[in-house]
Each structure stands twice: as structure tokens, then as C-alpha cells.
Amino acid sequence: MNVAASLPWLLAVLLALAVAMAWLRLALWRRRAPQDRRGSSTRFALLCLLQPMIALLLYFTLLPPRQPATTCTLVVMTAQADRVALPATLQGQPRVALPEAPAGLDAERVPDLGTALRRHPEAHALHVVGTGLEARDRDAVGDRDLAFSAAPMPTGIVQLAPVDVVVPGATFAVTGRVHGVPQATVVLRDPAGQRIAATVVDRQGGFRLDGLARLPGPSSFRVEVLDATRKLVDAATVPVWTQAAPAPRAWALAGAPNAEWKYLRRWATDAGIPLHLQVSLGGGLQLGDAPLPMTADTLRRFDLVLLDARSAAALGEGQRAALIAAMRDGLGVLVRTDGALAPGVQRMLGLSLAGNGEAEFQLPRPAPDDDAWRARRGAGTADAPVDADAVPAGLPTLTRQALRPASPDAIPLLRTADGTAIAWWRAEGRGRIGAWTPTDTYTLALAGHADTHATLWSQALGTLARSSPDATLTAPDDARVSQRVSPCGLADDAQVTAPDGTVTRVQRDPATGATRCGGYWPRAAGWHHLATDKTTAPFFVRAKDDAPHLHAAAVREQTQRLASRSRTAAAASAMEGPRGPAWPWFLGWLFAAGLLWWLERRRPIAA
């Protein structure tokens, strides 16, 4: 309890003690006074009665009773306020219109909510009408009660998840939600405008599209929403930042030479991945790179170890112990289950794989149709031309070991076209270990689908390889011109570089504490760079007219969240109004104190 809340109780206790002491003084005085000086019993009763009366009047003089709270509600008009019917209870209340509100409203125009509250200090509650409050105005609400009459949900893209930084050649997912478009089709186009993916939204309007990142640097993909007649309803830019990451250092131990290891090494060479490959021929003979001892020092030099069933079974107890210790320290391990796994390998994997024999499977098509597939594959290069006949022929049928995990912590790493998981991984300390059941992925490269072969192994190695510590610098997800963004994890030297080269230093807000957030107002659309002395984080700023429905839905959600948080706290404070005037209570106290003084001074007349 703070001082302001405890003051009435403290004052009441002090005055009660004063009354008790006054009564005690009067009783002792009457008892010790001579009979002729005591006065009448009526006088003594009046003296005792006036003590609590004076204390009560003094209490209300110092703390007058609170008056009933005034219920003045400020009506705040925002974008699309003309599409909302005002409740009858708001008739006669003051109205203000923010800059986003449509023209022609019967309301006072204000540049922001803070200005409106300074002009109307009597407003103890707010009623927002329309799309909602922009980021500029949300902090001005404070602890006031806030009600929200929302405009109808916009038609089009209302949710769009940001795409994380990807590496060249990796796939990325574009997820979101469409509202108000029955049987909508969502199309993903690459920076050249070619359609590379398409899907139909589910019952809730959700969608997921897969794109492919190529060259390092910024790129802008585009999501389009088509209705049942294939008419464009809405579109939004999907910014993607492709950044070359350090290639994982891989160590492959092959129990026997085969085509799978041959094409895996060829892919690693083309991708710039340093792969140390040792192929055992039996009898102590080996091919490939120079053999290395499996010790802790050796394993620290690599990010991923690749094994097959034979090489995993050939590991000694000391080698397995060193491998498990390295995994717990962050190393990734992938075991190709191209044969029966020994019990010791099963225990090391911790996936409890069961089953035997082989089975055929089909990988999912990378694109919904041939045209999108061709656009996704690209034109190739003179050194690595793209097979034009591979797309109509489709992906070849592959073979796998018919194994399944019995462990509940197994996470799917690869799925077939029908959704069946055929590769899994699990965490082991700070590292990861996986099981890979496909045995002939090299046939993808032979059939002209080297890009699909590369994508499979790129995702596998990227998932399992030792990861570097994540940067604490957090860039904003959905930035927009002239709208405040709040980057977090800022250092003292944090600064933002705009597309035109303008550098702005970002100050930390001390109120954000350990999150170390700040405020920045971008002035230009495009890619910005949030940088400190050690870390750089790119983020994209949308233009004002880019994806307006997406912005309207985000503002609507933020305002609804603000209204639900502020209603409880503001309702309690609205029950108490300001304190009333003290002078009537002071006059009453003055009169009672004078009467008490007169009765105390008056002496009985002797007979």
C-alpha cells in the first residue's frame, strides 16, 4: 500500500487516539475536581460529545469526501469511422478526428490523440471508432478506460508472417490469412514477376507457400489473392533477405563406396561446403581424404558428422562416447539408415527405429504446375544448364528403408508427397542427431532434378549442423513509413542506416529494462540496416500504400488488445471522482471548536 492510500487510515487512527486521550483527560479532571467545580452532568456530556464531533469535522476538513466521478467520454474518430454506427449513449459527447479519419465528419480535427486529451482534460474515458489507433497514439491512452467500435474486417490479406533471413539456395515459407474472399487462391511471384507457387486457402482463410532464395542480398517477392473468377483482390510485398552463412564443416564416414556418397560429395563441392569424406574398402583400406582420429579435438573442428549403417556400427565404444559428448556440446550427426542398424547404433540415436525391408516413395512436387516449376528452377548457367525435359517427366520414384521411430521426441525432417515422415531428428544436449532412410536420392540428379537433390541435403545439413549463437539484436517485423517501430536488444552505439544512406542513432528507452528497446520513425520505404559494433540486422520498411488491408488489420488487432487491457484498470479508477470543497467542513469544525472552548472555559456560579 502506497502513502496516498494509507493516509486516510493513518489520519483516522491519530484522531481516534486524540479523542480517547481527551475523554480520559475529562474523566480524570472531573474525578479530581472539587464538587463545586465539577459543573452539571449535562455540561460534561456535551464536552464528551464534542470531542469525536470535532475529530470527524477535522478529518473531512483535511480529506473531504470524494464527489461522484464525471462520465465524460471522448469519441475518437479513426480511419473508416464513417462505416461504424455510433451508440446512442455517445450522443452529446465531444468528438475528435485523427488525421486518418475520413473527411466530412462532425468532429474536431486534431494531429494526434495526445493533443486531443490536452484540449479535453475532462475526458476520463475514450471510445475509439473505426480501424483503430496507430502506434503514434497508443501510449497516450494511459490508464483511461477505452472502448472500441471496430470497422468491418478488411477484405484481403489480414495476416502475413515475416520471413526470416535465409541462405542462398534454401526454401522459405510464406504464411498468412485471407479474410472475406471465398474460394480464394493465393499466388507467390518471384522478383521477376513469375509465378512460383500457388495454393487455395483453407476454411479459416490460412495459406502457406514455399519460395526459393537464390542470390545473396535483398529481394521482394509478391503475394497475390485471386477470387473464384481469378480476379485480383489484394496483394502484398514479401521482403526476403538472403545472406550467405558460413558453410558447415562436414565429416563423412562411409562404410562402402556407392553412388549416394559420390553425388553427395559433388553437391557439397558445388555448394562450397568443405566435406571431409573417408570411404572404407575393408581390410583397413580407405579412399577419399586422409583418415582422422575420432577424438574430442577432431570433432570440435566440424559442425556435422555423416555416417551410414556400416560406419556407425564400426565405431568403438570410445569413439561413440566421444561422438555423444561432442553432440551434447553442439555437434550435429546424421546417420543414413541404408541397412540394418546395430543395437549400439540404436541406443546412440535414441530414436528406437523399428521395421525392416524397403519401400518406394514419391517426393512432393516443388510447384503446383509445370510453369511455376520451371520458373522456380530458373534458366541455369552455361556450366550447369537446366534440363528442360525434366519438368514434364516429374520426379522419379525413390527407395527408402521401411523404418519408423517409436520415440515420442522424434521430429520429422523429411516427408513424402502423402505426408509420411521418412527422416527424423532429436535434440541431444546442445546438438542434434538424425536418421535418414532414403537410399537413392542421387537418382534425382540423374533425372535432371539436381536442384531438388540439393534442396533435400541443404535442408538436412542446415537443420542438424552446429549452430552459431543467435544475435540479441531484434529488428522490427512490420515497419511502415512514418509509423514508429521499436527495435530491441539495442546497444549504446545502435544506429539505423536508411536506403538513401542517412544514419540515425537510436536511443534506448530506460523504461524497457532488459529488453533494451528504442523508437525509430522511418521516412523512406525499402531496406534499412539496424547495426551495432558487432551485429547487423536488416529490416524492410513498407510504403504507406503497400498492403493497406494488412496494416488495417494489424491496427485493429492492436487497438482491441489495448481496449481489453485498459478496461479493468480504468474501471476501478473511474469509481472515484475528485474530492469536494473543504471549506464547509472547516466552518463546522471552527464552530464546534469554539463551542468546546466556551464550555471548557465556563465555570459554574457558586450558590
CSV table of C-alpha atoms in Angstrom, one decimal, residues 12 46 219 256 268 359 379 404 418 441 478 523 526 551 565 603:
chain,number,residue,atom,x,y,z
A,12,ALA,CA,-8.3,8.3,11.3
A,46,LEU,CA,-21.6,17.9,25.9
A,219,SER,CA,14.7,-9.3,-52.8
A,256,ALA,CA,31.4,-48.6,-48.5
A,268,ALA,CA,28.9,-30.3,-51.4
A,359,ALA,CA,9.6,-49.2,-49.7
A,379,ALA,CA,17.3,-20.8,-66.6
A,404,ARG,CA,9.6,-45.9,-38.2
A,418,ASP,CA,1.5,-38.2,-49.0
A,441,THR,CA,18.4,-39.6,-53.7
A,478,ASP,CA,6.3,-4.9,-39.9
A,523,ARG,CA,10.9,8.3,-43.6
A,526,GLY,CA,13.0,0.0,-48.6
A,551,HIS,CA,-1.9,-2.6,-41.9
A,565,ARG,CA,-6.1,-4.4,-21.1
A,603,ARG,CA,-17.1,28.0,35.3
